Amino acid sequence: MRRAIELAARGLGSTSPNPVVGCVITDARGAVVGEGWHQRAGGPHAEVHALRAAGTAARGGTAYVTLEPCNHTGRTGPCAQALIEAGVTRVVYAVSDPNPQASGGGATLRAAGIATEAGLLEQEAEEGNAAWLTSVRRGRPHVLWKYAATLDGRIAAADGTSRWISSPESRADVHRLRAEADAVVVGSGTLHADDPHLAVRGRPGTDPADQPLRVVLDTRATVRPGARVLDDAAPTLIVVAEDADTGHLPGVDLVRLPADENGISVHALLAELHRRGVRSVLLEGGPTLAGAFVAAGAVDKVVGYLAPVLLGAGRTALGDAGIDTIADALRLRITETVRIGPDLRVTAVPEAVPTAPKEH
């Protein structure tokens, strides 16, 4: 199953709006005879790839799958039926499918006389498929907030300079996060301060079709023609207030959403992105935008790149998040700490499922 989880991760960034899934087939003696993963939305599922690799050796064998085999016909056929027809006699899956349109594969397998077990390495498999599971369970994309800061929590010096706080190795790692995301989100402050490009660069083998959607929250439509984010390296969506003047942006993909004095509604934005098939968001904006997402209960994971640098003054990583007392602090559970060049990458998730106490 651990191998199946590794295989599933190969599909990150190319299967949305479908889940990432991995599958390993062993023969009747327990030897691995087939492996597969879901490579692209609309293409064969992991089980089909693994069964094709196994051929007749799958008969009498066991299938290890990270997600309950699907039980419906969409752009591909039901995997539960494919496993039955291949003569597999045992199926072990990690996570039960929460999608009511596709669930029931386990029951179908049992009805066909196949020994079926659920829950093996469930937590590990859930972590690898967090984006899709969040989208199904919560009806919105999974949000990963990434930031780079000094050891004393500053993202820019007192004079506003910020390039480069983190190391080249950390910046390269951020492109990995972008490649795995469906959308990268920034605000107008970051747009004007940094003129970011936001496309994936420096990763050989990245399919141009897998570039994330670049999303700019620009309440008053202040982006100007010529901004790097408007080039053709990746698709771009400019999100503006309902009454914004956008006459200077002909041909730009725009969406109008509700806004107040604090900016675009976070909940309306996530609903719109979910409608467009976005299942994972990489939040790369500055402290104001990050604060709005935290206040809205819409941050599912935090990745901080901490550089061994001290500034003592300047902007902090997180702006006003509607937290007035230590009792209301958003408590996180650290899931990983890794050295990236000279920096430390810290990954953490909320101790409880984020709620939405207030709009910000």
CSV table of C-alpha atoms in Angstrom, one decimal:
chain,number,residue,atom,x,y,z
A,1,MET,CA,0.0,0.0,0.0
A,2,ARG,CA,2.9,2.4,0.7
A,3,ARG,CA,4.1,1.8,-2.8
A,4,ALA,CA,0.6,2.5,-4.1
A,5,ILE,CA,0.6,5.8,-2.2
A,6,GLU,CA,4.0,6.7,-3.8
A,7,LEU,CA,2.6,5.9,-7.3
A,8,ALA,CA,-0.5,8.0,-6.6
A,9,ALA,CA,1.7,11.1,-6.0
A,10,ARG,CA,3.0,10.9,-9.5
A,11,GLY,CA,-0.4,12.2,-10.7
A,12,LEU,CA,-0.4,15.4,-8.6
A,13,GLY,CA,-1.1,18.4,-10.8
A,14,SER,CA,-2.5,16.4,-13.8
A,15,THR,CA,-5.6,14.5,-12.6
A,16,SER,CA,-7.8,17.4,-11.4
A,17,PRO,CA,-10.8,17.4,-10.9
A,18,ASN,CA,-10.2,13.7,-10.3
A,19,PRO,CA,-8.4,12.2,-7.3
A,20,VAL,CA,-4.8,10.9,-7.4
A,21,VAL,CA,-4.9,7.1,-7.1
A,22,GLY,CA,-2.2,4.4,-7.1
A,23,CYS,CA,-2.6,0.7,-7.4
A,24,VAL,CA,-0.3,-2.3,-7.0
A,25,ILE,CA,-1.3,-5.9,-8.1
A,26,THR,CA,0.3,-9.0,-6.6
A,27,ASP,CA,-0.2,-12.5,-7.9
A,28,ALA,CA,-1.5,-15.5,-6.0
A,29,ARG,CA,2.0,-15.9,-4.4
A,30,GLY,CA,2.3,-12.3,-3.3
A,31,ALA,CA,4.8,-11.1,-5.9
A,32,VAL,CA,4.2,-7.7,-7.5
A,33,VAL,CA,3.0,-8.2,-11.1
A,34,GLY,CA,1.5,-4.8,-11.9
A,35,GLU,CA,1.6,-1.2,-10.9
A,36,GLY,CA,-0.3,1.9,-12.1
A,37,TRP,CA,-1.6,5.3,-11.2
A,38,HIS,CA,-4.2,7.7,-12.5
A,39,GLN,CA,-2.2,9.8,-14.9
A,40,ARG,CA,-4.7,12.3,-16.3
A,41,ALA,CA,-8.4,13.2,-15.9
A,42,GLY,CA,-10.4,11.3,-18.5
A,43,GLY,CA,-7.7,8.7,-18.9
A,44,PRO,CA,-7.6,5.1,-17.5
A,45,HIS,CA,-7.8,4.8,-13.7
A,46,ALA,CA,-4.9,3.4,-11.6
A,47,GLU,CA,-6.5,0.0,-11.4
A,48,VAL,CA,-6.8,-0.3,-15.2
A,49,HIS,CA,-3.1,0.6,-15.7
A,50,ALA,CA,-2.1,-1.9,-13.0
A,51,LEU,CA,-4.3,-4.7,-14.4
A,52,ARG,CA,-2.9,-4.1,-17.9
A,53,ALA,CA,0.6,-4.5,-16.6
A,54,ALA,CA,-0.3,-7.6,-14.7
A,55,GLY,CA,-2.2,-9.3,-17.5
A,56,THR,CA,-3.3,-12.9,-16.6
A,57,ALA,CA,-1.1,-12.9,-13.5
A,58,ALA,CA,-3.7,-10.8,-11.7
A,59,ARG,CA,-6.0,-13.8,-11.6
A,60,GLY,CA,-6.2,-15.1,-8.0
A,61,GLY,CA,-4.1,-12.1,-6.8
A,62,THR,CA,-4.6,-9.0,-4.6
A,63,ALA,CA,-5.1,-5.4,-5.6
A,64,TYR,CA,-3.8,-2.7,-3.2
A,65,VAL,CA,-5.5,0.6,-4.0
A,66,THR,CA,-5.2,4.0,-2.3
A,67,LEU,CA,-8.9,4.8,-2.9
A,68,GLU,CA,-12.0,2.6,-2.9
A,69,PRO,CA,-12.4,1.4,-6.5
A,70,CYS,CA,-15.1,3.4,-8.3
A,71,ASN,CA,-18.5,1.9,-9.0
A,72,HIS,CA,-19.8,4.1,-11.8
A,73,THR,CA,-19.3,4.8,-15.5
A,74,GLY,CA,-18.1,8.3,-16.3
A,75,ARG,CA,-15.4,9.0,-18.9
A,76,THR,CA,-14.0,5.6,-18.0
A,77,GLY,CA,-15.7,2.3,-16.8
A,78,PRO,CA,-16.1,1.2,-13.2
A,79,CYS,CA,-12.9,-0.1,-11.7
A,80,ALA,CA,-14.7,-2.4,-9.3
A,81,GLN,CA,-16.1,-4.3,-12.4
A,82,ALA,CA,-12.6,-4.4,-14.0
A,83,LEU,CA,-11.1,-6.0,-10.9
A,84,ILE,CA,-13.9,-8.6,-10.9
A,85,GLU,CA,-13.4,-9.4,-14.6
A,86,ALA,CA,-9.6,-9.7,-14.1
A,87,GLY,CA,-10.2,-12.5,-11.5
A,88,VAL,CA,-8.7,-10.7,-8.5
A,89,THR,CA,-9.7,-12.5,-5.4
A,90,ARG,CA,-8.7,-9.9,-2.8
A,91,VAL,CA,-8.9,-6.1,-2.8
A,92,VAL,CA,-7.4,-3.8,-0.1
A,93,TYR,CA,-8.0,-0.1,-0.2
A,94,ALA,CA,-6.9,2.7,2.0
A,95,VAL,CA,-9.7,5.4,1.9
A,96,SER,CA,-13.4,4.9,1.3
A,97,ASP,CA,-14.7,7.0,-1.5
A,98,PRO,CA,-16.8,9.9,-0.1
A,99,ASN,CA,-18.2,10.8,-3.5
A,100,PRO,CA,-21.8,9.4,-3.5
A,101,GLN,CA,-21.7,9.2,-7.3
A,102,ALA,CA,-18.7,6.8,-7.3
A,103,SER,CA,-18.9,5.0,-4.0
A,104,GLY,CA,-20.1,1.5,-3.4
A,105,GLY,CA,-17.2,-0.2,-5.1
A,106,GLY,CA,-16.4,-2.1,-1.9
A,107,ALA,CA,-19.9,-3.5,-1.7
A,108,THR,CA,-19.9,-4.5,-5.3
A,109,LEU,CA,-16.6,-6.4,-4.9
A,110,ARG,CA,-17.9,-8.2,-1.8
A,111,ALA,CA,-21.1,-9.1,-3.6
A,112,ALA,CA,-19.0,-10.7,-6.3
A,113,GLY,CA,-17.3,-12.9,-3.6
A,114,ILE,CA,-14.0,-10.9,-3.5
A,115,ALA,CA,-12.4,-10.5,0.0
A,116,THR,CA,-12.4,-6.7,0.5
A,117,GLU,CA,-10.6,-4.8,3.3
A,118,ALA,CA,-10.6,-1.0,3.9
A,119,GLY,CA,-8.5,1.4,6.0
A,120,LEU,CA,-4.9,0.2,5.4
A,121,LEU,CA,-2.6,3.2,5.8
A,122,GLU,CA,-5.7,5.4,5.6
A,123,GLN,CA,-4.1,8.5,7.1
A,124,GLU,CA,-1.1,8.4,4.8
A,125,ALA,CA,-3.3,8.0,1.7
A,126,GLU,CA,-5.6,10.8,2.9
A,127,GLU,CA,-2.7,13.2,3.2
A,128,GLY,CA,-1.6,12.4,-0.4
A,129,ASN,CA,-5.2,13.0,-1.7
A,130,ALA,CA,-6.0,16.0,0.5
A,131,ALA,CA,-7.0,18.3,-2.3
A,132,TRP,CA,-9.6,16.0,-3.8
A,133,LEU,CA,-11.0,14.8,-0.5
A,134,THR,CA,-11.4,18.4,0.7
A,135,SER,CA,-13.2,19.4,-2.5
A,136,VAL,CA,-15.7,16.5,-2.0
A,137,ARG,CA,-16.2,16.8,1.7
A,138,ARG,CA,-16.3,20.6,1.9
A,139,GLY,CA,-17.4,21.7,-1.5
A,140,ARG,CA,-14.4,24.0,-2.0
A,141,PRO,CA,-10.8,23.7,-3.1
A,142,HIS,CA,-8.0,22.7,-0.7
A,143,VAL,CA,-5.9,25.7,0.2
A,144,LEU,CA,-2.2,25.6,0.9
A,145,TRP,CA,-0.7,28.8,2.1
A,146,LYS,CA,3.0,29.2,1.3
A,147,TYR,CA,5.3,31.9,2.5
A,148,ALA,CA,9.0,32.6,2.9
A,149,ALA,CA,10.3,34.5,5.9
A,150,THR,CA,13.3,35.3,8.1
A,151,LEU,CA,13.8,33.5,11.3
A,152,ASP,CA,12.1,36.4,13.1
A,153,GLY,CA,9.0,36.2,10.8
A,154,ARG,CA,9.7,39.0,8.4
A,155,ILE,CA,8.8,38.7,4.7
A,156,ALA,CA,10.3,42.1,3.8
A,157,ALA,CA,12.7,44.6,5.2
A,158,ALA,CA,11.6,48.0,6.6
A,159,ASP,CA,12.3,49.6,3.2
A,160,GLY,CA,10.1,47.0,1.4
A,161,THR,CA,12.8,45.0,-0.2
A,162,SER,CA,12.2,41.2,-0.1
A,163,ARG,CA,14.3,39.6,-2.9
A,164,TRP,CA,15.7,37.2,-1.9
A,165,ILE,CA,14.9,36.1,1.6
A,166,SER,CA,14.8,32.4,0.9
A,167,SER,CA,17.5,30.4,-1.0
A,168,PRO,CA,17.5,29.2,-4.6
A,169,GLU,CA,16.7,25.7,-3.3
A,170,SER,CA,13.6,26.9,-1.5
A,171,ARG,CA,12.5,28.9,-4.6
A,172,ALA,CA,12.9,25.8,-6.7
A,173,ASP,CA,10.8,23.9,-4.2
A,174,VAL,CA,8.0,26.4,-4.6
A,175,HIS,CA,7.8,25.6,-8.3
A,176,ARG,CA,7.1,22.0,-7.2
A,177,LEU,CA,4.2,23.3,-5.1
A,178,ARG,CA,2.9,25.3,-8.1
A,179,ALA,CA,3.2,22.2,-10.4
A,180,GLU,CA,1.0,20.2,-8.0
A,181,ALA,CA,-1.6,23.0,-7.7
A,182,ASP,CA,-4.6,23.7,-9.9
A,183,ALA,CA,-4.5,27.4,-9.1
A,184,VAL,CA,-2.0,29.9,-7.7
A,185,VAL,CA,-3.6,32.9,-6.0
A,186,VAL,CA,-2.2,36.4,-5.2
A,187,GLY,CA,-3.6,39.8,-4.4
A,188,SER,CA,-3.2,43.1,-6.1
A,189,GLY,CA,-0.6,44.2,-3.5
A,190,THR,CA,1.7,41.4,-4.5
A,191,LEU,CA,0.9,42.0,-8.2
A,192,HIS,CA,2.1,45.6,-8.0
A,193,ALA,CA,5.0,45.1,-5.6
A,194,ASP,CA,6.6,42.1,-7.4
A,195,ASP,CA,5.0,41.8,-10.8
A,196,PRO,CA,5.0,38.0,-10.3
A,197,HIS,CA,4.9,35.5,-13.2
A,198,LEU,CA,3.4,32.6,-11.2
A,199,ALA,CA,3.9,30.0,-13.8
A,200,VAL,CA,5.9,26.8,-13.2
A,201,ARG,CA,9.5,27.1,-14.4
A,202,GLY,CA,12.6,25.0,-14.1
A,203,ARG,CA,10.9,21.7,-13.9
A,204,PRO,CA,11.7,19.4,-16.9
A,205,GLY,CA,8.8,17.5,-18.2
A,206,THR,CA,6.1,19.9,-17.1
A,207,ASP,CA,3.3,19.8,-19.7
A,208,PRO,CA,2.2,23.3,-20.7
A,209,ALA,CA,-1.4,22.0,-20.2
A,210,ASP,CA,-0.6,21.3,-16.6
A,211,GLN,CA,0.3,24.9,-15.7
A,212,PRO,CA,-1.8,26.2,-12.8
A,213,LEU,CA,-4.5,28.8,-13.3
A,214,ARG,CA,-3.0,32.1,-12.2
A,215,VAL,CA,-5.6,34.0,-10.1
A,216,VAL,CA,-5.2,37.7,-9.1
A,217,LEU,CA,-7.6,39.2,-6.6
A,218,ASP,CA,-7.8,42.8,-7.9
A,219,THR,CA,-10.9,44.4,-6.4
A,220,ARG,CA,-10.7,47.6,-8.4
A,221,ALA,CA,-9.1,46.2,-11.5
A,222,THR,CA,-5.8,47.9,-11.1
A,223,VAL,CA,-3.8,45.4,-13.2
A,224,ARG,CA,-2.3,47.0,-16.3
A,225,PRO,CA,-1.8,45.5,-19.7
A,226,GLY,CA,1.8,44.3,-19.9
A,227,ALA,CA,1.8,42.7,-16.4
A,228,ARG,CA,3.8,39.4,-16.5
A,229,VAL,CA,0.8,37.5,-15.2
A,230,LEU,CA,-1.1,38.3,-18.4
A,231,ASP,CA,1.3,36.6,-20.8
A,232,ASP,CA,0.5,33.3,-22.5
A,233,ALA,CA,2.7,31.1,-20.3
A,234,ALA,CA,-0.3,29.9,-18.3
A,235,PRO,CA,-4.0,30.8,-18.1
A,236,THR,CA,-4.9,33.7,-15.9
A,237,LEU,CA,-8.1,34.8,-14.1
A,238,ILE,CA,-8.5,38.4,-12.8
A,239,VAL,CA,-11.1,38.6,-10.0
A,240,VAL,CA,-12.7,42.0,-9.5
A,241,ALA,CA,-15.5,43.6,-7.6
A,242,GLU,CA,-18.9,43.6,-9.2
A,243,ASP,CA,-18.7,47.3,-9.9
A,244,ALA,CA,-15.1,47.5,-11.1
A,245,ASP,CA,-14.2,49.4,-14.3
A,246,THR,CA,-12.5,46.8,-16.6
A,247,GLY,CA,-12.7,48.7,-19.9
A,248,HIS,CA,-8.9,48.8,-20.1
A,249,LEU,CA,-8.7,45.0,-20.0
A,250,PRO,CA,-10.2,43.7,-23.2
A,251,GLY,CA,-9.7,40.0,-23.9
A,252,VAL,CA,-8.7,39.3,-20.3
A,253,ASP,CA,-10.5,36.5,-18.5
A,254,LEU,CA,-12.4,38.3,-15.7
A,255,VAL,CA,-14.9,37.3,-13.1
A,256,ARG,CA,-16.9,39.7,-10.9
A,257,LEU,CA,-17.5,38.6,-7.3
A,258,PRO,CA,-18.9,40.3,-4.1
A,259,ALA,CA,-16.5,42.5,-2.3
A,260,ASP,CA,-16.5,44.8,0.8
A,261,GLU,CA,-14.0,47.1,2.4
A,262,ASN,CA,-11.7,44.2,3.1
A,263,GLY,CA,-11.6,43.0,-0.5
A,264,ILE,CA,-13.1,40.1,-2.5
A,265,SER,CA,-15.1,37.5,-0.6
A,266,VAL,CA,-12.9,34.5,0.1
A,267,HIS,CA,-15.9,32.2,0.2
A,268,ALA,CA,-17.3,33.5,-3.1
A,269,LEU,CA,-13.8,33.1,-4.7
A,270,LEU,CA,-13.4,29.5,-3.5
A,271,ALA,CA,-17.0,28.7,-4.7
A,272,GLU,CA,-16.2,30.1,-8.2
A,273,LEU,CA,-12.9,28.3,-8.4
A,274,HIS,CA,-14.5,25.0,-7.4
A,275,ARG,CA,-17.2,25.6,-10.1
A,276,ARG,CA,-14.3,25.9,-12.6
A,277,GLY,CA,-12.9,22.5,-11.5
A,278,VAL,CA,-10.1,23.8,-9.3
A,279,ARG,CA,-9.5,21.4,-6.5
A,280,SER,CA,-6.2,22.7,-5.0
A,281,VAL,CA,-5.1,26.3,-4.4
A,282,LEU,CA,-1.6,27.5,-3.7
A,283,LEU,CA,-2.0,30.8,-1.8
A,284,GLU,CA,1.1,32.9,-2.6
A,285,GLY,CA,-0.2,36.4,-1.7
A,286,GLY,CA,1.1,38.7,1.0
A,287,PRO,CA,0.0,39.1,4.6
A,288,THR,CA,-3.3,40.9,3.9
A,289,LEU,CA,-4.6,38.1,1.6
A,290,ALA,CA,-3.3,35.4,3.9
A,291,GLY,CA,-5.0,37.1,6.9
A,292,ALA,CA,-8.3,37.1,5.0
A,293,PHE,CA,-8.1,33.4,4.2
A,294,VAL,CA,-7.2,32.5,7.8
A,295,ALA,CA,-10.1,34.7,9.1
A,296,ALA,CA,-12.4,32.9,6.7
A,297,GLY,CA,-11.3,29.5,8.0
A,298,ALA,CA,-10.0,28.6,4.6
A,299,VAL,CA,-6.4,27.5,5.1
A,300,ASP,CA,-5.9,23.7,5.2
A,301,LYS,CA,-2.1,23.5,5.2
A,302,VAL,CA,0.7,25.9,5.8
A,303,VAL,CA,4.2,25.6,4.3
A,304,GLY,CA,6.7,28.1,5.6
A,305,TYR,CA,10.3,28.5,4.3
A,306,LEU,CA,12.3,29.9,7.2
A,307,ALA,CA,15.7,31.5,6.2
A,308,PRO,CA,18.5,31.9,8.8
A,309,VAL,CA,18.2,35.7,8.5
A,310,LEU,CA,17.2,38.4,11.0
A,311,LEU,CA,15.7,41.8,10.1
A,312,GLY,CA,14.1,43.0,13.2
A,313,ALA,CA,11.6,45.2,11.3
A,314,GLY,CA,9.5,45.0,8.2
A,315,ARG,CA,6.3,43.2,7.2
A,316,THR,CA,5.3,40.0,8.9
A,317,ALA,CA,4.0,37.0,7.1
A,318,LEU,CA,0.4,37.1,8.4
A,319,GLY,CA,-1.8,40.2,8.5
A,320,ASP,CA,-5.0,40.8,10.4
A,321,ALA,CA,-6.7,37.4,10.7
A,322,GLY,CA,-9.5,38.5,13.0
A,323,ILE,CA,-7.7,36.9,16.0
A,324,ASP,CA,-7.8,39.2,19.1
A,325,THR,CA,-6.7,37.0,21.9
A,326,ILE,CA,-4.4,34.0,22.4
A,327,ALA,CA,-7.4,31.8,23.2
A,328,ASP,CA,-8.6,32.3,19.6
A,329,ALA,CA,-5.2,31.5,18.0
A,330,LEU,CA,-5.2,29.0,15.1
A,331,ARG,CA,-3.3,26.1,16.5
A,332,LEU,CA,-1.3,24.0,14.0
A,333,ARG,CA,0.2,20.5,14.1
A,334,ILE,CA,3.6,20.3,12.5
A,335,THR,CA,3.7,17.4,10.1
A,336,GLU,CA,7.1,17.8,8.6
A,337,THR,CA,10.4,19.8,9.0
A,338,VAL,CA,13.0,19.5,6.2
A,339,ARG,CA,16.2,21.3,5.4
A,340,ILE,CA,16.0,22.9,2.0
A,341,GLY,CA,19.5,24.3,1.2
A,342,PRO,CA,20.3,26.6,4.1
A,343,ASP,CA,16.6,27.1,4.9
A,344,LEU,CA,14.1,25.1,7.0
A,345,ARG,CA,10.8,24.1,5.4
A,346,VAL,CA,8.0,23.6,8.0
A,347,THR,CA,4.7,22.1,7.1
A,348,ALA,CA,1.7,22.2,9.4
A,349,VAL,CA,-2.0,21.7,9.4
A,350,PRO,CA,-4.7,23.1,11.6
A,351,GLU,CA,-5.3,20.9,14.7
A,352,ALA,CA,-9.0,21.0,13.9
A,353,VAL,CA,-10.9,21.3,10.6
A,354,PRO,CA,-10.9,25.0,9.7
A,355,THR,CA,-14.3,26.7,10.3
A,356,ALA,CA,-15.5,30.0,8.9
A,357,PRO,CA,-16.3,32.2,11.9
A,358,LYS,CA,-16.4,35.4,9.9
A,359,GLU,CA,-16.0,36.8,6.4
A,360,HIS,CA,-13.0,39.0,5.9
